[in-house]
PDB file of N, CA and C in Angstrom:
ATOM      1  N   MET A 247     109.142  97.334  84.299  1.00 43.00           N
ATOM      2  CA  MET A 247     108.633  98.417  85.118  1.00 43.00           C
ATOM      3  C   MET A 247     107.392  98.994  84.473  1.00 43.00           C
ATOM      4  N   SER A 248     106.439  99.371  85.288  1.00 49.00           N
ATOM      5  CA  SER A 248     105.229  99.983  84.760  1.00 49.00           C
ATOM      6  C   SER A 248     105.529 101.424  84.366  1.00 49.00           C
ATOM      7  N   GLU A 249     104.605 102.014  83.630  1.00 62.00           N
ATOM      8  CA  GLU A 249     104.791 103.386  83.168  1.00 62.00           C
ATOM      9  C   GLU A 249     104.492 104.400  84.258  1.00 62.00           C
ATOM     10  N   SER A 250     103.800 104.001  85.317  1.00 81.00           N
ATOM     11  CA  SER A 250     103.466 104.948  86.376  1.00 81.00           C
ATOM     12  C   SER A 250     104.683 105.211  87.251  1.00 81.00           C
ATOM     13  N   PRO A 251     104.751 106.415  87.831  1.00 88.00           N
ATOM     14  CA  PRO A 251     105.876 106.735  88.705  1.00 88.00           C
ATOM     15  C   PRO A 251     105.936 105.782  89.904  1.00 88.00           C
ATOM     16  N   MET A 252     107.123 105.559  90.372  1.00 93.00           N
ATOM     17  CA  MET A 252     107.358 104.686  91.510  1.00 93.00           C
ATOM     18  C   MET A 252     107.002 105.453  92.787  1.00 93.00           C
ATOM     19  N   ARG A 253     106.355 104.779  93.722  1.00 94.00           N
ATOM     20  CA  ARG A 253     106.080 105.418  95.008  1.00 94.00           C
ATOM     21  C   ARG A 253     107.400 105.629  95.752  1.00 94.00           C
ATOM     22  N   GLU A 254     107.459 106.692  96.527  1.00 94.00           N
ATOM     23  CA  GLU A 254     108.713 107.039  97.204  1.00 94.00           C
ATOM     24  C   GLU A 254     109.263 105.913  98.083  1.00 94.00           C
ATOM     25  N   PRO A 255     108.453 105.238  98.909  1.00 94.00           N
ATOM     26  CA  PRO A 255     109.033 104.157  99.712  1.00 94.00           C
ATOM     27  C   PRO A 255     109.671 103.066  98.856  1.00 94.00           C
ATOM     28  N   THR A 256     109.065 102.735  97.741  1.00 95.00           N
ATOM     29  CA  THR A 256     109.631 101.734  96.834  1.00 95.00           C
ATOM     30  C   THR A 256     110.966 102.216  96.297  1.00 95.00           C
ATOM     31  N   PHE A 257     111.012 103.461  95.844  1.00 97.00           N
ATOM     32  CA  PHE A 257     112.242 104.047  95.331  1.00 97.00           C
ATOM     33  C   PHE A 257     113.340 104.000  96.391  1.00 97.00           C
ATOM     34  N   LEU A 258     113.000 104.331  97.618  1.00 97.00           N
ATOM     35  CA  LEU A 258     113.990 104.364  98.694  1.00 97.00           C
ATOM     36  C   LEU A 258     114.476 102.971  99.071  1.00 97.00           C
ATOM     37  N   VAL A 259     113.580 101.998  99.106  1.00 97.00           N
ATOM     38  CA  VAL A 259     113.991 100.617  99.417  1.00 97.00           C
ATOM     39  C   VAL A 259     114.935 100.102  98.333  1.00 97.00           C
ATOM     40  N   LEU A 260     114.577 100.317  97.079  1.00 98.00           N
ATOM     41  CA  LEU A 260     115.450  99.880  95.986  1.00 98.00           C
ATOM     42  C   LEU A 260     116.793 100.607  96.037  1.00 98.00           C
ATOM     43  N   THR A 261     116.777 101.887  96.382  1.00 98.00           N
ATOM     44  CA  THR A 261     118.016 102.651  96.508  1.00 98.00           C
ATOM     45  C   THR A 261     118.895 102.074  97.614  1.00 98.00           C
ATOM     46  N   ALA A 262     118.286 101.731  98.734  1.00 98.00           N
ATOM     47  CA  ALA A 262     119.045 101.141  99.846  1.00 98.00           C
ATOM     48  C   ALA A 262     119.684  99.821  99.426  1.00 98.00           C
ATOM     49  N   LEU A 263     118.977  99.039  98.638  1.00 98.00           N
ATOM     50  CA  LEU A 263     119.489  97.731  98.220  1.00 98.00           C
ATOM     51  C   LEU A 263     120.444  97.826  97.030  1.00 98.00           C
ATOM     52  N   ALA A 264     120.513  98.976  96.383  1.00 97.00           N
ATOM     53  CA  ALA A 264     121.404  99.127  95.229  1.00 97.00           C
ATOM     54  C   ALA A 264     122.870  99.095  95.647  1.00 97.00           C
ATOM     55  N   GLU A 265     123.146  99.515  96.861  1.00 95.00           N
ATOM     56  CA  GLU A 265     124.536  99.560  97.322  1.00 95.00           C
ATOM     57  C   GLU A 265     125.061  98.187  97.695  1.00 95.00           C
ATOM     58  N   GLU A 266     124.252  97.421  98.426  1.00 97.00           N
ATOM     59  CA  GLU A 266     124.665  96.097  98.894  1.00 97.00           C
ATOM     60  C   GLU A 266     123.458  95.363  99.452  1.00 97.00           C
ATOM     61  N   PRO A 267     123.527  94.043  99.577  1.00 98.00           N
ATOM     62  CA  PRO A 267     122.428  93.317 100.222  1.00 98.00           C
ATOM     63  C   PRO A 267     122.272  93.786 101.666  1.00 98.00           C
ATOM     64  N   ARG A 268     121.030  93.887 102.099  1.00 98.00           N
ATOM     65  CA  ARG A 268     120.738  94.341 103.465  1.00 98.00           C
ATOM     66  C   ARG A 268     119.582  93.543 104.037  1.00 98.00           C
ATOM     67  N   HIS A 269     119.566  93.420 105.352  1.00 96.00           N
ATOM     68  CA  HIS A 269     118.406  92.843 106.035  1.00 96.00           C
ATOM     69  C   HIS A 269     117.431  93.981 106.327  1.00 96.00           C
ATOM     70  N   GLY A 270     116.228  93.617 106.726  1.00 95.00           N
ATOM     71  CA  GLY A 270     115.159  94.601 106.885  1.00 95.00           C
ATOM     72  C   GLY A 270     115.504  95.797 107.742  1.00 95.00           C
ATOM     73  N   TYR A 271     116.024  95.559 108.942  1.00 95.00           N
ATOM     74  CA  TYR A 271     116.336  96.685 109.818  1.00 95.00           C
ATOM     75  C   TYR A 271     117.406  97.588 109.200  1.00 95.00           C
ATOM     76  N   ALA A 272     118.372  96.996 108.506  1.00 97.00           N
ATOM     77  CA  ALA A 272     119.400  97.801 107.839  1.00 97.00           C
ATOM     78  C   ALA A 272     118.792  98.646 106.722  1.00 97.00           C
ATOM     79  N   VAL A 273     117.766  98.137 106.049  1.00 98.00           N
ATOM     80  CA  VAL A 273     117.069  98.931 105.028  1.00 98.00           C
ATOM     81  C   VAL A 273     116.390 100.120 105.700  1.00 98.00           C
ATOM     82  N   ILE A 274     115.707  99.877 106.820  1.00 97.00           N
ATOM     83  CA  ILE A 274     115.038 100.962 107.551  1.00 97.00           C
ATOM     84  C   ILE A 274     116.052 102.039 107.941  1.00 97.00           C
ATOM     85  N   GLU A 275     117.198 101.614 108.476  1.00 97.00           N
ATOM     86  CA  GLU A 275     118.234 102.565 108.882  1.00 97.00           C
ATOM     87  C   GLU A 275     118.803 103.338 107.692  1.00 97.00           C
ATOM     88  N   ASP A 276     119.044 102.652 106.577  1.00 98.00           N
ATOM     89  CA  ASP A 276     119.619 103.321 105.416  1.00 98.00           C
ATOM     90  C   ASP A 276     118.646 104.317 104.812  1.00 98.00           C
ATOM     91  N   VAL A 277     117.376 103.960 104.750  1.00 97.00           N
ATOM     92  CA  VAL A 277     116.374 104.894 104.225  1.00 97.00           C
ATOM     93  C   VAL A 277     116.336 106.148 105.096  1.00 97.00           C
ATOM     94  N   ALA A 278     116.396 105.988 106.412  1.00 97.00           N
ATOM     95  CA  ALA A 278     116.423 107.154 107.298  1.00 97.00           C
ATOM     96  C   ALA A 278     117.674 107.998 107.031  1.00 97.00           C
ATOM     97  N   THR A 279     118.803 107.332 106.791  1.00 97.00           N
ATOM     98  CA  THR A 279     120.054 108.051 106.525  1.00 97.00           C
ATOM     99  C   THR A 279     119.986 108.808 105.208  1.00 97.00           C
ATOM    100  N   ILE A 280     119.563 108.137 104.139  1.00 97.00           N
ATOM    101  CA  ILE A 280     119.585 108.801 102.825  1.00 97.00           C
ATOM    102  C   ILE A 280     118.527 109.889 102.692  1.00 97.00           C
ATOM    103  N   THR A 281     117.540 109.894 103.587  1.00 97.00           N
ATOM    104  CA  THR A 281     116.531 110.961 103.568  1.00 97.00           C
ATOM    105  C   THR A 281     116.744 111.949 104.710  1.00 97.00           C
ATOM    106  N   ALA A 282     117.892 111.869 105.375  1.00 97.00           N
ATOM    107  CA  ALA A 282     118.211 112.742 106.514  1.00 97.00           C
ATOM    108  C   ALA A 282     117.113 112.691 107.571  1.00 97.00           C
ATOM    109  N   GLY A 283     116.551 111.495 107.775  1.00 96.00           N
ATOM    110  CA  GLY A 283     115.539 111.299 108.808  1.00 96.00           C
ATOM    111  C   GLY A 283     114.127 111.672 108.410  1.00 96.00           C
ATOM    112  N   ARG A 284     113.939 112.173 107.210  1.00 96.00           N
ATOM    113  CA  ARG A 284     112.598 112.590 106.761  1.00 96.00           C
ATOM    114  C   ARG A 284     111.664 111.397 106.617  1.00 96.00           C
ATOM    115  N   VAL A 285     112.186 110.254 106.152  1.00 96.00           N
ATOM    116  CA  VAL A 285     111.365 109.054 105.974  1.00 96.00           C
ATOM    117  C   VAL A 285     111.829 108.003 106.961  1.00 96.00           C
ATOM    118  N   ARG A 286     110.900 107.532 107.783  1.00 95.00           N
ATOM    119  CA  ARG A 286     111.164 106.456 108.736  1.00 95.00           C
ATOM    120  C   ARG A 286     110.157 105.349 108.425  1.00 95.00           C
ATOM    121  N   LEU A 287     110.637 104.325 107.738  1.00 95.00           N
ATOM    122  CA  LEU A 287     109.761 103.212 107.383  1.00 95.00           C
ATOM    123  C   LEU A 287     109.418 102.401 108.627  1.00 95.00           C
ATOM    124  N   ARG A 288     108.187 102.002 108.738  1.00 95.00           N
ATOM    125  CA  ARG A 288     107.774 101.098 109.813  1.00 95.00           C
ATOM    126  C   ARG A 288     108.017  99.677 109.337  1.00 95.00           C
ATOM    127  N   ALA A 289     108.264  98.794 110.280  1.00 93.00           N
ATOM    128  CA  ALA A 289     108.579  97.402 109.939  1.00 93.00           C
ATOM    129  C   ALA A 289     107.475  96.767 109.102  1.00 93.00           C
ATOM    130  N   GLY A 290     106.237  96.950 109.474  1.00 92.00           N
ATOM    131  CA  GLY A 290     105.128  96.357 108.727  1.00 92.00           C
ATOM    132  C   GLY A 290     105.073  96.852 107.298  1.00 92.00           C
ATOM    133  N   THR A 291     105.289  98.146 107.123  1.00 91.00           N
ATOM    134  CA  THR A 291     105.306  98.742 105.787  1.00 91.00           C
ATOM    135  C   THR A 291     106.459  98.178 104.972  1.00 91.00           C
ATOM    136  N   LEU A 292     107.633  98.091 105.607  1.00 95.00           N
ATOM    137  CA  LEU A 292     108.811  97.595 104.901  1.00 95.00           C
ATOM    138  C   LEU A 292     108.626  96.153 104.455  1.00 95.00           C
ATOM    139  N   TYR A 293     108.197  95.280 105.358  1.00 93.00           N
ATOM    140  CA  TYR A 293     108.112  93.867 104.998  1.00 93.00           C
ATOM    141  C   TYR A 293     107.030  93.607 103.956  1.00 93.00           C
ATOM    142  N   ALA A 294     105.957  94.387 103.975  1.00 94.00           N
ATOM    143  CA  ALA A 294     104.946  94.273 102.915  1.00 94.00           C
ATOM    144  C   ALA A 294     105.565  94.701 101.578  1.00 94.00           C
ATOM    145  N   ALA A 295     106.355  95.780 101.609  1.00 95.00           N
ATOM    146  CA  ALA A 295     107.013  96.247 100.382  1.00 95.00           C
ATOM    147  C   ALA A 295     108.026  95.219  99.893  1.00 95.00           C
ATOM    148  N   LEU A 296     108.804  94.638 100.801  1.00 97.00           N
ATOM    149  CA  LEU A 296     109.783  93.627 100.394  1.00 97.00           C
ATOM    150  C   LEU A 296     109.098  92.424  99.747  1.00 97.00           C
ATOM    151  N   ASP A 297     107.985  91.987 100.324  1.00 96.00           N
ATOM    152  CA  ASP A 297     107.237  90.865  99.727  1.00 96.00           C
ATOM    153  C   ASP A 297     106.743  91.222  98.327  1.00 96.00           C
ATOM    154  N   ARG A 298     106.222  92.440  98.170  1.00 96.00           N
ATOM    155  CA  ARG A 298     105.715  92.877  96.857  1.00 96.00           C
ATOM    156  C   ARG A 298     106.850  92.985  95.852  1.00 96.00           C
ATOM    157  N   LEU A 299     107.968  93.561  96.262  1.00 97.00           N
ATOM    158  CA  LEU A 299     109.109  93.712  95.357  1.00 97.00           C
ATOM    159  C   LEU A 299     109.692  92.365  94.952  1.00 97.00           C
ATOM    160  N   ARG A 300     109.680  91.401  95.870  1.00 97.00           N
ATOM    161  CA  ARG A 300     110.110  90.032  95.515  1.00 97.00           C
ATOM    162  C   ARG A 300     109.167  89.435  94.488  1.00 97.00           C
ATOM    163  N   ALA A 301     107.866  89.582  94.716  1.00 97.00           N
ATOM    164  CA  ALA A 301     106.875  89.029  93.784  1.00 97.00           C
ATOM    165  C   ALA A 301     107.000  89.664  92.398  1.00 97.00           C
ATOM    166  N   GLU A 302     107.408  90.925  92.351  1.00 97.00           N
ATOM    167  CA  GLU A 302     107.589  91.634  91.074  1.00 97.00           C
ATOM    168  C   GLU A 302     108.940  91.344  90.436  1.00 97.00           C
ATOM    169  N   GLY A 303     109.796  90.612  91.140  1.00 98.00           N
ATOM    170  CA  GLY A 303     111.107  90.266  90.596  1.00 98.00           C
ATOM    171  C   GLY A 303     112.140  91.377  90.666  1.00 98.00           C
ATOM    172  N   LEU A 304     111.881  92.392  91.480  1.00 98.00           N
ATOM    173  CA  LEU A 304     112.808  93.513  91.578  1.00 98.00           C
ATOM    174  C   LEU A 304     113.889  93.284  92.627  1.00 98.00           C
ATOM    175  N   ILE A 305     113.603  92.426  93.598  1.00 98.00           N
ATOM    176  CA  ILE A 305     114.592  92.041  94.604  1.00 98.00           C
ATOM    177  C   ILE A 305     114.498  90.537  94.806  1.00 98.00           C
ATOM    178  N   GLU A 306     115.522  89.977  95.445  1.00 98.00           N
ATOM    179  CA  GLU A 306     115.508  88.559  95.784  1.00 98.00           C
ATOM    180  C   GLU A 306     116.268  88.366  97.085  1.00 98.00           C
ATOM    181  N   VAL A 307     116.073  87.202  97.688  1.00 97.00           N
ATOM    182  CA  VAL A 307     116.796  86.894  98.912  1.00 97.00           C
ATOM    183  C   VAL A 307     118.246  86.600  98.549  1.00 97.00           C
ATOM    184  N   ASP A 308     119.151  87.255  99.245  1.00 97.00           N
ATOM    185  CA  ASP A 308     120.575  87.049  99.039  1.00 97.00           C
ATOM    186  C   ASP A 308     121.076  85.902  99.913  1.00 97.00           C
ATOM    187  N   ARG A 309     120.689  85.947 101.179  1.00 96.00           N
ATOM    188  CA  ARG A 309     121.083  84.902 102.122  1.00 96.00           C
ATOM    189  C   ARG A 309     120.255  85.046 103.392  1.00 96.00           C
ATOM    190  N   GLU A 310     120.329  84.022 104.231  1.00 95.00           N
ATOM    191  CA  GLU A 310     119.669  84.055 105.527  1.00 95.00           C
ATOM    192  C   GLU A 310     120.670  83.615 106.579  1.00 95.00           C
ATOM    193  N   GLU A 311     120.559  84.186 107.761  1.00 94.00           N
ATOM    194  CA  GLU A 311     121.402  83.764 108.870  1.00 94.00           C
ATOM    195  C   GLU A 311     120.590  83.866 110.155  1.00 94.00           C
ATOM    196  N   VAL A 312     120.986  83.106 111.146  1.00 93.00           N
ATOM    197  CA  VAL A 312     120.318  83.151 112.442  1.00 93.00           C
ATOM    198  C   VAL A 312     121.154  84.022 113.366  1.00 93.00           C
ATOM    199  N   VAL A 313     120.502  85.046 113.924  1.00 89.00           N
ATOM    200  CA  VAL A 313     121.141  85.965 114.851  1.00 89.00           C
ATOM    201  C   VAL A 313     120.290  86.011 116.105  1.00 89.00           C
ATOM    202  N   GLN A 314     120.858  85.635 117.232  1.00 91.00           N
ATOM    203  CA  GLN A 314     120.144  85.605 118.506  1.00 91.00           C
ATOM    204  C   GLN A 314     118.826  84.835 118.373  1.00 91.00           C
ATOM    205  N   SER A 315     118.922  83.667 117.794  1.00 91.00           N
ATOM    206  CA  SER A 315     117.793  82.747 117.608  1.00 91.00           C
ATOM    207  C   SER A 315     116.703  83.275 116.683  1.00 91.00           C
ATOM    208  N   ARG A 316     117.007  84.306 115.920  1.00 91.00           N
ATOM    209  CA  ARG A 316     116.031  84.852 114.963  1.00 91.00           C
ATOM    210  C   ARG A 316     116.621  84.794 113.564  1.00 91.00           C
ATOM    211  N   LEU A 317     115.751  84.504 112.603  1.00 91.00           N
ATOM    212  CA  LEU A 317     116.185  84.450 111.217  1.00 91.00           C
ATOM    213  C   LEU A 317     116.335  85.869 110.671  1.00 91.00           C
ATOM    214  N   ARG A 318     117.484  86.162 110.097  1.00 93.00           N
ATOM    215  CA  ARG A 318     117.727  87.454 109.456  1.00 93.00           C
ATOM    216  C   ARG A 318     117.892  87.179 107.969  1.00 93.00           C
ATOM    217  N   ARG A 319     117.009  87.772 107.189  1.00 95.00           N
ATOM    218  CA  ARG A 319     117.021  87.568 105.738  1.00 95.00           C
ATOM    219  C   ARG A 319     117.582  88.822 105.068  1.00 95.00           C
ATOM    220  N   TYR A 320     118.552  88.612 104.211  1.00 97.00           N
ATOM    221  CA  TYR A 320     119.163  89.701 103.449  1.00 97.00           C
ATOM    222  C   TYR A 320     118.575  89.702 102.042  1.00 97.00           C
ATOM    223  N   TYR A 321     118.308  90.899 101.539  1.00 98.00           N
ATOM    224  CA  TYR A 321     117.738  91.065 100.201  1.00 98.00           C
ATOM    225  C   TYR A 321     118.734  91.787  99.320  1.00 98.00           C
ATOM    226  N   ARG A 322     118.666  91.502  98.030  1.00 98.00           N
ATOM    227  CA  ARG A 322     119.508  92.214  97.065  1.00 98.00           C
ATOM    228  C   ARG A 322     118.655  92.593  95.861  1.00 98.00           C
ATOM    229  N   LEU A 323     119.112  93.618  95.163  1.00 98.00           N
ATOM    230  CA  LEU A 323     118.478  94.093  93.943  1.00 98.00           C
ATOM    231  C   LEU A 323     118.733  93.089  92.825  1.00 98.00           C
ATOM    232  N   THR A 324     117.738  92.805  92.022  1.00 98.00           N
ATOM    233  CA  THR A 324     117.932  91.974  90.832  1.00 98.00           C
ATOM    234  C   THR A 324     118.290  92.896  89.661  1.00 98.00           C
ATOM    235  N   ALA A 325     118.631  92.297  88.540  1.00 98.00           N
ATOM    236  CA  ALA A 325     118.908  93.096  87.338  1.00 98.00           C
ATOM    237  C   ALA A 325     117.666  93.895  86.940  1.00 98.00           C
ATOM    238  N   ALA A 326     116.490  93.272  87.061  1.00 97.00           N
ATOM    239  CA  ALA A 326     115.248  93.982  86.742  1.00 97.00           C
ATOM    240  C   ALA A 326     115.024  95.128  87.723  1.00 97.00           C
ATOM    241  N   GLY A 327     115.370  94.918  88.980  1.00 98.00           N
ATOM    242  CA  GLY A 327     115.241  95.970  89.980  1.00 98.00           C
ATOM    243  C   GLY A 327     116.175  97.133  89.694  1.00 98.00           C
ATOM    244  N   ALA A 328     117.389  96.820  89.266  1.00 98.00           N
ATOM    245  CA  ALA A 328     118.348  97.871  88.922  1.00 98.00           C
ATOM    246  C   ALA A 328     117.854  98.675  87.716  1.00 98.00           C
ATOM    247  N   ARG A 329     117.300  97.985  86.718  1.00 97.00           N
ATOM    248  CA  ARG A 329     116.755  98.696  85.542  1.00 97.00           C
ATOM    249  C   ARG A 329     115.587  99.594  85.947  1.00 97.00           C
ATOM    250  N   SER A 330     114.718  99.085  86.813  1.00 97.00           N
ATOM    251  CA  SER A 330     113.564  99.849  87.267  1.00 97.00           C
ATOM    252  C   SER A 330     114.003 101.085  88.050  1.00 97.00           C
ATOM    253  N   LEU A 331     114.980 100.898  88.941  1.00 98.00           N
ATOM    254  CA  LEU A 331     115.496 102.022  89.719  1.00 98.00           C
ATOM    255  C   LEU A 331     116.173 103.037  88.805  1.00 98.00           C
ATOM    256  N   ALA A 332     116.936 102.583  87.833  1.00 97.00           N
ATOM    257  CA  ALA A 332     117.609 103.490  86.893  1.00 97.00           C
ATOM    258  C   ALA A 332     116.582 104.283  86.089  1.00 97.00           C
ATOM    259  N   ALA A 333     115.517 103.630  85.650  1.00 96.00           N
ATOM    260  CA  ALA A 333     114.484 104.326  84.880  1.00 96.00           C
ATOM    261  C   ALA A 333     113.785 105.387  85.731  1.00 96.00           C
ATOM    262  N   GLU A 334     113.490 105.055  86.976  1.00 97.00           N
ATOM    263  CA  GLU A 334     112.832 106.027  87.855  1.00 97.00           C
ATOM    264  C   GLU A 334     113.777 107.177  88.187  1.00 97.00           C
ATOM    265  N   THR A 335     115.055 106.878  88.379  1.00 97.00           N
ATOM    266  CA  THR A 335     116.039 107.920  88.641  1.00 97.00           C
ATOM    267  C   THR A 335     116.115 108.884  87.457  1.00 97.00           C
ATOM    268  N   ALA A 336     116.117 108.359  86.247  1.00 96.00           N
ATOM    269  CA  ALA A 336     116.152 109.200  85.046  1.00 96.00           C
ATOM    270  C   ALA A 336     114.890 110.050  84.941  1.00 96.00           C
ATOM    271  N   ARG A 337     113.735 109.463  85.271  1.00 95.00           N
ATOM    272  CA  ARG A 337     112.469 110.202  85.227  1.00 95.00           C
ATOM    273  C   ARG A 337     112.500 111.356  86.217  1.00 95.00           C
ATOM    274  N   LEU A 338     112.945 111.092  87.433  1.00 95.00           N
ATOM    275  CA  LEU A 338     113.012 112.141  88.454  1.00 95.00           C
ATOM    276  C   LEU A 338     114.025 113.222  88.076  1.00 95.00           C
ATOM    277  N   ARG A 339     115.164 112.805  87.533  1.00 96.00           N
ATOM    278  CA  ARG A 339     116.187 113.772  87.114  1.00 96.00           C
ATOM    279  C   ARG A 339     115.623 114.691  86.026  1.00 96.00           C
ATOM    280  N   SER A 340     114.904 114.119  85.076  1.00 96.00           N
ATOM    281  CA  SER A 340     114.323 114.903  83.993  1.00 96.00           C
ATOM    282  C   SER A 340     113.332 115.931  84.540  1.00 96.00           C
ATOM    283  N   GLN A 341     112.490 115.503  85.462  1.00 95.00           N
ATOM    284  CA  GLN A 341     111.513 116.428  86.044  1.00 95.00           C
ATOM    285  C   GLN A 341     112.197 117.525  86.854  1.00 95.00           C
ATOM    286  N   ALA A 342     113.250 117.149  87.604  1.00 95.00           N
ATOM    287  CA  ALA A 342     113.978 118.147  88.388  1.00 95.00           C
ATOM    288  C   ALA A 342     114.660 119.162  87.469  1.00 95.00           C
ATOM    289  N   THR A 343     115.197 118.700  86.341  1.00 96.00           N
ATOM    290  CA  THR A 343     115.850 119.597  85.386  1.00 96.00           C
ATOM    291  C   THR A 343     114.853 120.600  84.821  1.00 96.00           C
ATOM    292  N   ILE A 344     113.665 120.140  84.491  1.00 96.00           N
ATOM    293  CA  ILE A 344     112.622 121.039  83.983  1.00 96.00           C
ATOM    294  C   ILE A 344     112.251 122.079  85.037  1.00 96.00           C
ATOM    295  N   ALA A 345     112.071 121.633  86.280  1.00 95.00           N
ATOM    296  CA  ALA A 345     111.720 122.558  87.361  1.00 95.00           C
ATOM    297  C   ALA A 345     112.818 123.601  87.556  1.00 95.00           C
ATOM    298  N   GLU A 346     114.079 123.160  87.565  1.00 94.00           N
ATOM    299  CA  GLU A 346     115.190 124.099  87.731  1.00 94.00           C
ATOM    300  C   GLU A 346     115.231 125.115  86.598  1.00 94.00           C
ATOM    301  N   ARG A 347     115.034 124.644  85.374  1.00 93.00           N
ATOM    302  CA  ARG A 347     115.054 125.536  84.203  1.00 93.00           C
ATOM    303  C   ARG A 347     113.955 126.591  84.328  1.00 93.00           C
ATOM    304  N   ARG A 348     112.780 126.159  84.742  1.00 93.00           N
ATOM    305  CA  ARG A 348     111.666 127.111  84.859  1.00 93.00           C
ATOM    306  C   ARG A 348     111.893 128.098  86.004  1.00 93.00           C
ATOM    307  N   LEU A 349     112.478 127.652  87.089  1.00 92.00           N
ATOM    308  CA  LEU A 349     112.777 128.563  88.192  1.00 92.00           C
ATOM    309  C   LEU A 349     113.832 129.584  87.791  1.00 92.00           C
ATOM    310  N   ARG A 350     114.839 129.146  87.041  1.00 90.00           N
ATOM    311  CA  ARG A 350     115.855 130.090  86.552  1.00 90.00           C
ATOM    312  C   ARG A 350     115.217 131.118  85.613  1.00 90.00           C
ATOM    313  N   ALA A 351     114.360 130.655  84.716  1.00 90.00           N
ATOM    314  CA  ALA A 351     113.691 131.563  83.777  1.00 90.00           C
ATOM    315  C   ALA A 351     112.831 132.564  84.536  1.00 90.00           C
ATOM    316  N   ARG A 352     112.173 132.107  85.555  1.00 86.00           N
ATOM    317  CA  ARG A 352     111.329 132.998  86.351  1.00 86.00           C
ATOM    318  C   ARG A 352     112.186 134.073  87.017  1.00 86.00           C
ATOM    319  N   ALA A 353     113.323 133.671  87.573  1.00 84.00           N
ATOM    320  CA  ALA A 353     114.217 134.635  88.244  1.00 84.00           C
ATOM    321  C   ALA A 353     114.773 135.636  87.247  1.00 84.00           C
ATOM    322  N   GLU A 354     115.057 135.176  86.015  1.00 81.00           N
ATOM    323  CA  GLU A 354     115.618 136.064  84.993  1.00 81.00           C
ATOM    324  C   GLU A 354     114.623 137.124  84.539  1.00 81.00           C
ATOM    325  N   ILE A 355     113.334 136.832  84.632  1.00 79.00           N
ATOM    326  CA  ILE A 355     112.338 137.828  84.209  1.00 79.00           C
ATOM    327  C   ILE A 355     111.797 138.615  85.404  1.00 79.00           C
ATOM    328  N   GLY A 356     112.463 138.477  86.545  1.00 72.00           N
ATOM    329  CA  GLY A 356     112.115 139.299  87.707  1.00 72.00           C
ATOM    330  C   GLY A 356     111.110 138.684  88.655  1.00 72.00           C
ATOM    331  N   GLY A 357     110.772 137.438  88.450  1.00 66.00           N
ATOM    332  CA  GLY A 357     109.848 136.788  89.380  1.00 66.00           C
ATOM    333  C   GLY A 357     110.573 136.345  90.649  1.00 66.00           C
ATOM    334  N   ALA A 358     109.853 136.368  91.719  1.00 64.00           N
ATOM    335  CA  ALA A 358     110.439 135.902  92.982  1.00 64.00           C
ATOM    336  C   ALA A 358     110.499 134.388  92.991  1.00 64.00           C
ATOM    337  N   PRO A 359     111.529 133.826  93.595  1.00 61.00           N
ATOM    338  CA  PRO A 359     111.587 132.364  93.704  1.00 61.00           C
ATOM    339  C   PRO A 359     110.389 131.848  94.490  1.00 61.00           C
ATOM    340  N   ALA A 360     109.976 130.634  94.129  1.00 54.00           N
ATOM    341  CA  ALA A 360     108.819 130.050  94.807  1.00 54.00           C
ATOM    342  C   ALA A 360     109.157 129.697  96.241  1.00 54.00           C
TER     343      ALA A 360
END
């Protein structure tokens, strides 16, 4: 994983695939679910991200099946993808902890919440 923060769509796609292998449309649906509808990935954006994540070794094809004469490809997280997602999760948790601590300190000294 690079040292730069992960872009949110990448983080969400990897999060969707951390639970189980999914095909593209299922990834789109899961991302919408885990963000309470705030993020709605477009198909073009998703498939470009899936291609990039495959090239980076963070995901791989799990299996393919034909559904209604169309190929459905399922993707799964690789070990490298799981490590990358875990590192980004830890980074975000650390930043959130700092923000919470500072907000509590502000409230304790009489500052209004942001």
